[in-house]
Amino acid sequence: MFARGARDGAAERDEGRFWDAVLDWPWWPAVGLVLLVFLVYFPAWQSRFIWDDNLNITQNPDVRGGLGGLLRLWKGDSPDYYPLTWTLFWLEWHIAGNPTTMSATFFHVVNVALHALGALLVWRILVRLEVPMPFVGAALFAVEPVNVASVSWITEGKNTLSLVFAAASMLAFLRARLPVGGAATSRSDSRAVSRATWLVLAVMLYVCALLSKASVVPMVCVLPAILWWKRGRLERADVLALLPFTVLALLASVVAVWFHV
């Protein structure tokens, strides 16, 4: 009885810490950033399929097909090898399309939502790096005109999708190798998720980013540059942590060259 009471009390304390963390999270800035993205890109919702959207999506038999078509996309029966992006197109088609009519609105909304998620992750990365005015930096990224083509052009959804995975991977890697505030924060982080777990998650997310678009390969150079900038040195553990990223980047580069030769 006493043991059960102790367990119930511990569970209540853990639940209390969880909800305290949820309530303490800056929800209003996050909502504001998402609304900003959707407001700025609202005109894109009315856009149609353009250029190679029809070739890659509406007239692509593998995207329009069943599980067999999806399997062929993963096997590499496509001009470029970014199977997660092809999977996104496949899912979007089967959710919003049919053989005779097709609305592009759903595809555009998904792209805008991915860009909003990417902006949120950029914000949290800037916070993690203790960059001044991180929200302003993320907001500027969200409305930067250079992103218009990626967000408004459905085929370029590979950019918004790969950014989400790459930014999430970077954030997980920073939690593993660059705890804010030193050892005290590192111990605090370890109560929820160990640094090794964050590192494994970062590698898995990087794989997803590479499978969305191989252009995220240079992230393997960005990560050590950030560590050097913040610490002024690279530790042996950093080099070991970066090793799987390097191997994956090299493999992705070989695959990308193979598909373009």
XYZ file of N, CA and C in Angstrom:
783
model
N 0.828 -1.201 0.000
C 0.000 0.000 0.000
C 0.861 1.249 0.000
N 1.868 1.243 0.929
C 2.760 2.405 1.002
C 3.547 2.567 -0.291
N 3.992 1.415 -0.872
C 4.755 1.468 -2.120
C 3.900 2.033 -3.246
N 2.620 1.594 -3.267
C 1.740 2.103 -4.302
C 1.522 3.600 -4.139
N 1.364 4.042 -2.906
C 1.189 5.471 -2.665
C 2.406 6.268 -3.101
N 3.598 5.699 -2.831
C 4.827 6.389 -3.236
C 4.916 6.489 -4.747
N 4.535 5.375 -5.443
C 4.570 5.405 -6.911
C 3.587 6.426 -7.466
N 2.375 6.461 -6.882
C 1.372 7.418 -7.346
C 1.852 8.844 -7.117
N 2.496 9.070 -5.972
C 3.005 10.418 -5.692
C 4.097 10.822 -6.662
N 5.000 9.876 -6.973
C 6.073 10.168 -7.931
C 5.498 10.443 -9.304
N 4.480 9.656 -9.692
C 3.863 9.871 -11.001
C 3.212 11.242 -11.078
N 2.554 11.649 -10.000
C 1.921 12.964 -9.988
C 2.959 14.070 -10.094
N 4.105 13.893 -9.419
C 5.154 14.912 -9.506
C 5.720 14.984 -10.922
N 5.934 13.782 -11.545
C 6.442 13.770 -12.920
C 5.450 14.431 -13.863
N 4.144 14.125 -13.666
C 3.130 14.728 -14.521
C 3.092 16.231 -14.323
N 3.265 16.659 -13.072
C 3.293 18.088 -12.792
C 4.456 18.771 -13.487
N 5.657 18.131 -13.465
C 6.814 18.705 -14.151
C 6.564 18.784 -15.649
N 5.894 17.747 -16.199
C 5.616 17.747 -17.631
C 4.717 18.916 -18.017
N 3.616 19.077 -17.273
C 2.693 20.146 -17.635
C 3.278 21.518 -17.339
N 4.131 21.604 -16.323
C 4.829 22.873 -16.085
C 5.698 23.231 -17.281
N 6.387 22.220 -17.841
C 7.238 22.461 -19.005
C 6.396 22.866 -20.213
N 5.224 22.212 -20.374
C 4.345 22.555 -21.490
C 3.858 23.995 -21.370
N 3.423 24.370 -20.155
C 2.894 25.716 -19.958
C 3.980 26.771 -20.050
N 5.219 26.397 -19.684
C 6.319 27.350 -19.754
C 6.864 27.528 -21.167
N 6.505 26.613 -22.088
C 7.005 26.733 -23.454
C 6.398 27.978 -24.099
N 7.175 28.738 -24.866
C 6.661 29.993 -25.448
C 5.664 29.745 -26.569
N 4.443 29.383 -26.196
C 3.449 29.026 -27.200
C 3.031 30.204 -28.068
N 2.860 31.377 -27.451
C 2.350 32.504 -28.224
C 3.316 32.930 -29.328
N 4.619 33.042 -29.065
C 5.522 33.329 -30.183
C 5.483 32.249 -31.259
N 5.356 30.995 -30.849
C 5.296 29.905 -31.827
C 4.064 30.041 -32.713
N 2.926 30.300 -32.081
C 1.689 30.489 -32.854
C 1.820 31.692 -33.771
N 2.422 32.767 -33.264
C 2.607 33.959 -34.080
C 3.484 33.692 -35.293
N 4.532 32.894 -35.120
C 5.430 32.580 -36.235
C 4.700 31.754 -37.292
N 3.903 30.793 -36.850
C 3.139 29.970 -37.798
C 2.128 30.825 -38.557
N 1.423 31.699 -37.840
C 0.446 32.576 -38.495
C 1.125 33.503 -39.495
N 2.316 33.987 -39.154
C 3.059 34.849 -40.068
C 3.347 34.128 -41.377
N 3.797 32.874 -41.278
C 4.107 32.100 -42.483
C 2.858 31.892 -43.332
N 1.762 31.497 -42.698
C 0.542 31.234 -43.459
C -0.034 32.514 -44.060
N 0.124 33.639 -43.372
C -0.365 34.911 -43.908
C 0.450 35.340 -45.121
N 1.767 35.257 -45.014
C 2.637 35.684 -46.105
C 2.446 34.805 -47.335
N 2.242 33.508 -47.120
C 2.147 32.578 -48.245
C 0.708 32.244 -48.623
N -0.238 33.008 -48.127
C -1.632 32.754 -48.479
C -1.870 32.798 -49.987
N -1.273 33.743 -50.737
C -1.497 33.753 -52.200
C -1.096 32.447 -52.894
N -0.133 31.731 -52.317
C 0.317 30.488 -52.950
C -0.772 29.425 -52.936
N -1.727 29.528 -52.018
C -2.782 28.521 -51.935
C -3.609 28.456 -53.214
N -3.696 29.596 -53.912
C -4.518 29.663 -55.113
C -3.747 29.243 -56.369
N -2.483 28.918 -56.209
C -1.649 28.590 -57.365
C -1.985 27.206 -57.914
N -1.594 26.991 -59.159
C -1.819 25.711 -59.813
C -0.510 24.924 -59.886
N -0.584 23.770 -60.506
C 0.633 23.021 -60.795
C 1.379 23.738 -61.919
N 2.683 23.889 -61.777
C 3.473 24.607 -62.776
C 4.681 23.779 -63.191
N 5.209 24.107 -64.372
C 6.436 23.518 -64.883
C 6.443 22.003 -64.762
N 7.363 21.468 -63.937
C 7.482 20.009 -63.880
C 6.616 19.371 -62.799
N 5.680 20.136 -62.216
C 4.761 19.534 -61.239
C 3.934 18.422 -61.880
N 3.466 18.670 -63.108
C 2.654 17.645 -63.783
C 3.480 16.406 -64.082
N 4.721 16.618 -64.535
C 5.589 15.475 -64.847
C 5.869 14.649 -63.596
N 6.129 15.322 -62.483
C 6.533 14.621 -61.259
C 5.360 14.106 -60.440
N 4.177 14.712 -60.615
C 3.069 14.358 -59.729
C 1.837 13.907 -60.507
N 1.158 14.840 -61.177
C -0.148 14.503 -61.752
C -0.053 13.514 -62.901
N 1.088 13.481 -63.601
C 1.252 12.543 -64.713
C 2.265 11.438 -64.400
N 2.631 11.333 -63.141
C 3.602 10.323 -62.734
C 2.857 9.045 -62.342
N 2.980 7.970 -63.105
C 2.214 6.758 -62.797
C 2.583 6.134 -61.452
N 3.828 6.316 -61.014
C 4.219 5.753 -59.727
C 3.588 6.526 -58.569
N 3.521 7.858 -58.696
C 2.878 8.672 -57.660
C 1.374 8.400 -57.632
N 0.788 8.229 -58.797
C -0.652 7.987 -58.885
C -1.018 6.536 -58.600
N -0.026 5.644 -58.652
C -0.304 4.222 -58.487
C -0.452 3.821 -57.033
N -0.563 2.539 -56.826
C -0.730 2.006 -55.478
C 0.600 1.776 -54.793
N 0.631 0.793 -53.915
C 1.845 0.506 -53.165
C 2.990 0.068 -54.075
N 2.632 -0.539 -55.216
C 3.664 -0.930 -56.171
C 4.416 0.277 -56.707
N 3.683 1.345 -56.993
C 4.326 2.567 -57.453
C 5.220 3.163 -56.392
N 4.758 3.146 -55.148
C 5.576 3.671 -54.054
C 6.844 2.846 -53.893
N 6.733 1.535 -54.032
C 7.907 0.666 -53.928
C 8.911 0.976 -55.034
N 8.418 1.226 -56.252
C 9.326 1.568 -57.353
C 10.051 2.888 -57.089
N 9.362 3.825 -56.464
C 10.002 5.104 -56.132
C 11.127 4.903 -55.122
N 10.924 3.986 -54.188
C 11.977 3.703 -53.199
C 13.116 2.892 -53.818
N 12.812 2.114 -54.851
C 13.853 1.328 -55.509
C 14.727 2.184 -56.417
N 14.263 3.390 -56.741
C 15.079 4.286 -57.545
C 14.626 4.435 -58.976
N 13.381 4.047 -59.281
C 12.853 4.203 -60.643
C 12.337 5.627 -60.826
N 13.233 6.597 -60.714
C 12.877 8.007 -60.809
C 14.116 8.802 -61.207
N 13.931 10.042 -61.709
C 15.092 10.828 -62.153
C 16.088 11.142 -61.042
N 15.595 11.353 -59.832
C 16.454 11.632 -58.677
C 16.052 10.722 -57.532
N 17.008 10.463 -56.635
C 16.699 9.576 -55.527
C 16.468 10.398 -54.253
N 15.203 10.764 -54.063
C 14.796 11.342 -52.780
C 13.458 10.692 -52.402
N 13.520 9.433 -51.956
C 12.306 8.627 -51.769
C 11.323 9.178 -50.742
N 11.810 9.893 -49.721
C 10.865 10.453 -48.756
C 10.038 11.569 -49.394
N 10.659 12.344 -50.258
C 9.908 13.370 -50.971
C 8.889 12.734 -51.907
N 9.296 11.686 -52.640
C 8.346 10.977 -53.494
C 7.212 10.378 -52.666
N 7.529 9.902 -51.464
C 6.490 9.361 -50.583
C 5.508 10.446 -50.174
N 6.029 11.655 -49.902
C 5.154 12.774 -49.575
C 4.205 13.070 -50.737
N 4.745 13.122 -51.955
C 3.895 13.365 -53.125
C 2.852 12.259 -53.277
N 3.283 11.021 -53.052
C 2.384 9.867 -53.164
C 1.230 9.983 -52.162
N 1.560 10.328 -50.937
C 0.530 10.480 -49.906
C -0.405 11.637 -50.228
N 0.161 12.757 -50.672
C -0.666 13.920 -51.003
C -1.641 13.581 -52.135
N -1.145 12.867 -53.152
C -2.015 12.505 -54.263
C -3.177 11.646 -53.801
N -2.877 10.649 -52.953
C -3.928 9.725 -52.539
C -4.865 10.338 -51.505
N -4.453 11.414 -50.863
C -5.341 12.105 -49.934
C -6.231 13.107 -50.670
N -5.641 13.835 -51.631
C -6.353 14.957 -52.237
C -6.746 14.759 -53.682
N -6.307 13.702 -54.342
C -6.513 13.601 -55.786
C -7.384 12.444 -56.202
N -7.749 12.465 -57.478
C -8.429 11.342 -58.111
C -8.044 11.340 -59.583
N -8.376 10.299 -60.319
C -7.890 10.187 -61.706
C -8.353 11.293 -62.652
N -9.431 12.014 -62.339
C -9.957 12.983 -63.302
C -9.745 14.431 -62.898
N -9.846 14.736 -61.619
C -9.686 16.124 -61.171
C -8.633 16.191 -60.095
N -8.002 17.365 -59.977
C -6.928 17.486 -59.014
C -6.836 18.929 -58.545
N -6.914 19.151 -57.276
C -6.741 20.483 -56.721
C -5.337 20.599 -56.157
N -4.650 21.679 -56.510
C -3.289 21.881 -56.016
C -3.264 22.514 -54.637
N -4.416 22.962 -54.144
C -4.448 23.695 -52.870
C -3.865 22.870 -51.731
N -4.253 21.604 -51.644
C -3.782 20.759 -50.555
C -2.257 20.651 -50.570
N -1.680 20.493 -51.756
C -0.225 20.404 -51.885
C 0.438 21.689 -51.395
N -0.142 22.831 -51.757
C 0.433 24.108 -51.337
C 0.330 24.293 -49.818
N -0.796 23.909 -49.247
C -0.959 24.049 -47.796
C 0.066 23.190 -47.055
N 0.298 21.979 -47.547
C 1.304 21.107 -46.931
C 2.682 21.761 -46.999
N 3.019 22.329 -48.160
C 4.314 22.981 -48.311
C 4.466 24.152 -47.343
N 3.408 24.959 -47.225
C 3.453 26.110 -46.311
C 3.584 25.626 -44.868
N 2.871 24.558 -44.521
C 2.957 24.014 -43.156
C 4.366 23.503 -42.860
N 4.994 22.864 -43.830
C 6.366 22.393 -43.643
C 7.321 23.572 -43.458
N 7.101 24.650 -44.212
C 7.947 25.839 -44.058
C 7.752 26.451 -42.677
N 6.522 26.476 -42.189
C 6.259 27.001 -40.851
C 6.967 26.160 -39.794
N 6.916 24.841 -39.948
C 7.612 23.962 -39.012
C 9.118 24.187 -39.081
N 9.648 24.373 -40.296
C 11.069 24.664 -40.448
C 11.455 25.957 -39.754
N 10.605 26.987 -39.864
C 10.880 28.259 -39.195
C 10.885 28.101 -37.676
N 9.968 27.286 -37.155
C 9.955 27.018 -35.711
C 11.243 26.341 -35.262
N 11.709 25.389 -36.038
C 12.947 24.688 -35.682
C 14.151 25.619 -35.771
N 14.176 26.500 -36.773
C 15.252 27.494 -36.868
C 15.244 28.380 -35.629
N 14.071 28.773 -35.175
C 13.944 29.581 -33.959
C 14.550 28.862 -32.756
N 14.209 27.581 -32.579
C 14.717 26.843 -31.422
C 16.221 26.612 -31.527
N 16.745 26.470 -32.752
C 18.196 26.348 -32.920
C 18.880 27.634 -32.487
N 18.330 28.773 -32.896
C 18.921 30.064 -32.517
C 18.853 30.268 -31.008
N 17.760 29.819 -30.399
C 17.656 29.894 -28.938
C 18.729 29.024 -28.295
N 18.900 27.831 -28.821
C 19.890 26.898 -28.274
C 21.308 27.459 -28.384
N 21.558 28.197 -29.472
C 22.883 28.778 -29.692
C 23.053 30.119 -28.983
N 22.006 30.544 -28.282
C 22.030 31.797 -27.525
C 22.325 32.997 -28.425
N 21.757 32.954 -29.622
C 21.878 34.073 -30.556
C 20.920 35.182 -30.114
N 21.358 36.444 -30.107
C 20.450 37.538 -29.715
C 19.225 37.603 -30.623
N 18.085 37.902 -30.034
C 16.807 38.045 -30.747
C 16.531 36.864 -31.681
N 16.480 35.663 -31.131
C 16.294 34.471 -31.974
C 14.959 34.465 -32.714
N 13.918 34.999 -32.074
C 12.609 35.007 -32.736
C 12.637 35.905 -33.971
N 13.313 37.029 -33.870
C 13.416 37.929 -35.012
C 14.151 37.237 -36.156
N 15.226 36.518 -35.826
C 15.971 35.793 -36.846
C 15.107 34.754 -37.539
N 14.316 34.022 -36.749
C 13.440 33.002 -37.338
C 12.351 33.642 -38.192
N 11.820 34.781 -37.739
C 10.786 35.478 -38.514
C 11.347 35.972 -39.840
N 12.574 36.484 -39.814
C 13.208 36.930 -41.058
C 13.417 35.755 -42.003
N 13.823 34.623 -41.447
C 13.962 33.429 -42.282
C 12.614 33.039 -42.882
N 11.556 33.141 -42.087
C 10.231 32.711 -42.535
C 9.746 33.510 -43.736
N 10.096 34.802 -43.787
C 9.584 35.658 -44.864
C 10.655 35.995 -45.893
N 11.845 35.419 -45.768
C 12.923 35.690 -46.713
C 12.496 35.304 -48.138
N 12.566 36.250 -49.093
C 12.093 35.964 -50.454
C 12.781 34.785 -51.130
N 14.015 34.461 -50.712
C 14.712 33.356 -51.366
C 13.967 32.033 -51.171
N 13.077 31.968 -50.168
C 12.335 30.735 -49.904
C 11.061 30.610 -50.735
N 10.696 31.663 -51.456
C 9.413 31.665 -52.150
C 9.296 30.498 -53.132
N 10.318 30.281 -53.936
C 10.253 29.198 -54.922
C 10.070 27.843 -54.248
N 10.790 27.618 -53.149
C 10.699 26.328 -52.462
C 9.315 26.102 -51.875
N 8.702 27.158 -51.345
C 7.409 27.015 -50.672
C 6.255 27.011 -51.675
N 6.362 27.792 -52.736
C 5.238 27.967 -53.661
C 5.266 26.999 -54.836
N 6.367 26.351 -55.075
C 6.511 25.424 -56.193
C 6.434 24.016 -55.628
N 5.398 23.285 -55.978
C 5.100 22.015 -55.319
C 6.249 21.021 -55.447
N 6.831 20.911 -56.621
C 7.945 19.977 -56.812
C 9.096 20.271 -55.860
N 9.281 21.547 -55.523
C 10.361 21.919 -54.615
C 10.006 21.679 -53.150
N 8.921 20.949 -52.933
C 8.619 20.523 -51.565
C 9.748 19.711 -50.961
N 10.630 19.199 -51.811
C 11.809 18.483 -51.297
C 12.687 19.405 -50.471
N 12.665 20.721 -50.770
C 13.448 21.674 -49.974
C 12.835 21.886 -48.597
N 11.528 22.102 -48.556
C 10.885 22.339 -47.258
C 10.916 21.083 -46.393
N 10.739 19.918 -47.021
C 10.760 18.669 -46.258
C 12.154 18.382 -45.719
N 13.172 18.521 -46.561
C 14.543 18.238 -46.109
C 14.979 19.232 -45.041
N 14.501 20.484 -45.131
C 14.850 21.470 -44.100
C 14.318 21.055 -42.732
N 13.081 20.566 -42.704
C 12.490 20.150 -41.423
C 13.342 19.063 -40.782
N 13.696 18.044 -41.551
C 14.500 16.952 -40.991
C 15.910 17.419 -40.634
N 16.512 18.253 -41.484
C 17.872 18.721 -41.220
C 17.912 19.612 -39.977
N 16.952 20.524 -39.845
C 16.912 21.403 -38.675
C 16.638 20.612 -37.406
N 15.739 19.639 -37.491
C 15.470 18.792 -36.320
C 16.710 17.987 -35.949
N 17.433 17.498 -36.952
C 18.674 16.770 -36.693
C 19.706 17.672 -36.019
N 19.831 18.886 -36.519
C 20.792 19.821 -35.929
C 20.436 20.144 -34.486
N 19.159 20.346 -34.229
C 18.728 20.657 -32.859
C 19.020 19.489 -31.921
N 18.752 18.264 -32.381
C 19.044 17.089 -31.560
C 20.550 16.953 -31.329
N 21.340 17.217 -32.372
C 22.798 17.129 -32.232
C 23.305 18.162 -31.225
N 22.774 19.363 -31.266
C 23.201 20.399 -30.314
C 22.823 20.019 -28.888
N 21.686 19.381 -28.715
C 21.323 18.904 -27.376
C 22.292 17.829 -26.886
N 22.817 17.055 -27.831
C 23.745 15.989 -27.451
C 25.140 16.518 -27.163
N 25.627 17.463 -27.980
C 27.023 17.871 -27.902
C 27.237 19.297 -27.398
N 26.185 20.090 -27.287
C 26.377 21.477 -26.876
C 25.276 21.891 -25.909
N 25.269 21.309 -24.703
C 24.241 21.682 -23.733
C 24.389 23.140 -23.310
N 23.292 23.833 -23.256
C 23.313 25.246 -22.863
C 23.571 25.354 -21.375
N 24.466 26.237 -20.995
C 24.728 26.470 -19.587
C 25.700 25.511 -18.949
N 26.321 24.621 -19.764
C 27.362 23.756 -19.213
C 26.828 22.496 -18.586
N 27.553 22.023 -17.576
C 27.265 20.711 -16.996
C 25.914 20.655 -16.320
N 25.486 21.750 -15.691
C 24.214 21.731 -14.974
C 23.062 21.466 -15.935
N 23.086 22.151 -17.055
C 22.033 21.928 -18.039
C 22.127 20.537 -18.630
N 23.346 20.052 -18.799
C 23.526 18.711 -19.331
C 22.864 17.683 -18.421
N 23.019 17.833 -17.100
C 22.380 16.913 -16.169
C 20.867 17.039 -16.254
N 20.375 18.279 -16.417
C 18.933 18.491 -16.521
C 18.369 17.810 -17.752
N 19.080 17.955 -18.892
C 18.627 17.316 -20.122
C 18.597 15.801 -19.984
N 19.565 15.239 -19.262
C 19.700 13.793 -19.186
C 18.551 13.158 -18.423
N 17.835 13.938 -17.581
C 16.696 13.370 -16.868
C 15.610 12.930 -17.837
N 15.430 13.654 -18.923
C 14.394 13.301 -19.881
C 14.946 12.393 -20.980
N 16.004 12.828 -21.618
C 16.601 12.067 -22.713
C 18.114 12.157 -22.583
N 18.808 11.031 -22.647
C 20.255 11.036 -22.522
C 20.891 11.670 -23.746
N 22.135 12.127 -23.579
C 22.851 12.743 -24.688
C 23.089 11.733 -25.811
N 23.311 10.483 -25.450
C 23.490 9.448 -26.473
C 22.216 9.252 -27.276
N 21.078 9.300 -26.595
C 19.803 9.155 -27.290
C 19.567 10.316 -28.242
N 19.914 11.534 -27.794
C 19.784 12.696 -28.680
C 20.647 12.519 -29.925
N 21.841 11.961 -29.741
C 22.752 11.768 -30.868
C 22.189 10.743 -31.859
N 21.665 9.649 -31.349
C 21.055 8.640 -32.221
C 19.888 9.255 -32.985
N 19.079 10.033 -32.286
C 17.951 10.694 -32.938
C 18.438 11.654 -34.022
N 19.521 12.376 -33.749
C 20.076 13.315 -34.730
C 20.516 12.572 -35.997
N 21.152 11.429 -35.828
C 21.607 10.644 -36.987
C 20.405 10.143 -37.793
N 19.390 9.650 -37.113
C 18.199 9.145 -37.798
C 17.505 10.259 -38.583
N 17.414 11.431 -37.983
C 16.787 12.566 -38.658
C 17.627 13.020 -39.851
N 18.943 12.915 -39.729
C 19.815 13.277 -40.851
C 19.609 12.314 -42.022
N 19.413 11.036 -41.715
C 19.108 10.065 -42.765
C 17.825 10.477 -43.488
N 16.809 10.874 -42.720
C 15.549 11.308 -43.325
C 15.758 12.550 -44.182
N 16.604 13.465 -43.726
C 16.883 14.674 -44.505
C 17.554 14.319 -45.822
N 18.509 13.405 -45.784
C 19.207 12.986 -47.005
C 18.264 12.263 -47.953
N 17.317 11.512 -47.416
C 16.354 10.813 -48.249
C 15.284 11.750 -48.798
N 15.257 12.987 -48.282
C 14.340 13.997 -48.805
C 14.995 14.819 -49.903
N 16.288 15.109 -49.735
C 17.065 15.794 -50.769
C 18.530 15.767 -50.354
N 19.386 15.386 -51.279
C 20.811 15.206 -50.958
C 21.540 16.522 -50.726
N 20.898 17.641 -50.993
C 21.575 18.933 -50.832
C 21.837 19.285 -49.369
N 21.336 18.483 -48.431
C 21.628 18.724 -47.017
C 22.968 18.117 -46.623
N 23.690 17.534 -47.577
C 25.007 16.957 -47.293
C 25.930 17.942 -46.565
N 26.001 19.238 -46.955
C 26.929 20.161 -46.292
C 26.688 20.374 -44.797
N 25.560 19.883 -44.272
C 25.325 20.033 -42.841
C 26.430 19.378 -42.025
N 27.083 18.364 -42.623
C 28.169 17.684 -41.923
C 29.347 18.625 -41.693
N 29.437 19.707 -42.460
C 30.471 20.729 -42.244
C 29.987 21.829 -41.303
N 28.688 22.047 -41.289
C 28.119 23.097 -40.437
C 28.212 22.717 -38.958
N 27.960 21.464 -38.642
C 27.951 21.030 -37.243
C 29.292 21.264 -36.540
N 30.440 20.806 -37.087
C 31.707 21.094 -36.406
C 32.025 22.586 -36.366
N 31.584 23.331 -37.398
C 31.820 24.779 -37.391
C 31.095 25.436 -36.220
N 29.883 24.970 -35.922
C 29.134 25.514 -34.790
C 29.832 25.186 -33.481
N 30.281 23.942 -33.338
C 30.968 23.553 -32.104
C 32.238 24.378 -31.906
N 32.989 24.590 -32.987
C 34.211 25.391 -32.900
C 33.879 26.834 -32.528
N 32.838 27.361 -33.126
C 32.418 28.740 -32.834
C 32.045 28.900 -31.367
N 31.317 27.948 -30.806
C 30.823 28.087 -29.437
C 31.874 27.723 -28.396
N 32.780 26.785 -28.741
C 33.758 26.320 -27.753
C 35.181 26.786 -28.034
N 35.469 27.070 -29.298
C 36.835 27.403 -29.674
C 37.707 26.182 -29.863
N 37.076 24.997 -29.895
C 37.842 23.753 -30.059
C 36.872 22.626 -30.397
N 37.437 21.527 -30.881
C 36.674 20.305 -31.093
C 37.228 19.226 -30.176
N 36.352 18.552 -29.476
C 36.764 17.491 -28.578
C 36.747 16.145 -29.310
N 37.443 15.187 -28.742
C 37.489 13.852 -29.352
C 36.079 13.274 -29.473
N 35.264 13.510 -28.451
C 33.887 13.010 -28.496
C 33.101 13.651 -29.627
N 33.420 14.906 -29.955
C 32.752 15.578 -31.076
C 33.076 14.879 -32.393
N 34.351 14.558 -32.573
C 34.780 13.895 -33.805
C 34.080 12.548 -33.956
N 33.999 11.797 -32.866
C 33.322 10.502 -32.913
C 31.834 10.677 -33.208
N 31.233 11.710 -32.616
C 29.812 11.959 -32.847
C 29.538 12.360 -34.292
N 30.502 13.029 -34.924
C 30.335 13.487 -36.301
C 30.616 12.391 -37.330
N 31.235 11.309 -36.904
C 31.627 10.251 -37.829
C 30.447 9.667 -38.607
N 29.341 9.285 -37.951
C 28.217 8.729 -38.739
C 27.642 9.740 -39.716
N 27.642 11.025 -39.359
C 27.159 12.054 -40.278
C 28.051 12.112 -41.526
N 29.355 11.992 -41.308
C 30.299 12.043 -42.428
C 30.106 10.859 -43.366
N 29.951 9.679 -42.799
C 29.744 8.478 -43.617
C 28.447 8.596 -44.424
N 27.389 9.047 -43.768
C 26.108 9.191 -44.453
C 26.179 10.234 -45.559
N 26.884 11.331 -45.299
C 27.018 12.383 -46.308
C 27.775 11.873 -47.534
N 28.828 11.090 -47.304
C 29.586 10.533 -48.422
C 28.733 9.561 -49.240
N 27.983 8.707 -48.563
C 27.117 7.755 -49.268
C 26.061 8.486 -50.087
N 25.450 9.515 -49.483
C 24.423 10.276 -50.197
C 25.015 10.985 -51.408
N 26.229 11.462 -51.287
C 26.898 12.124 -52.411
C 27.137 11.156 -53.560
N 27.584 9.945 -53.228
C 27.807 8.933 -54.263
C 26.502 8.595 -54.976
N 25.429 8.427 -54.211
C 24.125 8.109 -54.809
C 23.648 9.243 -55.709
N 23.813 10.481 -55.253
C 23.379 11.631 -56.059
C 24.164 11.718 -57.366
N 25.466 11.487 -57.304
C 26.273 11.516 -58.528
C 25.880 10.392 -59.449
N 25.620 9.216 -58.885
C 25.236 8.059 -59.687
C 23.956 8.343 -60.485
N 22.981 9.022 -59.866
C 21.709 9.292 -60.528
C 21.825 10.399 -61.572
N 22.896 11.200 -61.495
C 23.025 12.316 -62.432
C 24.066 12.070 -63.511
N 24.754 10.953 -63.441
C 25.772 10.658 -64.469
C 25.100 10.073 -65.708
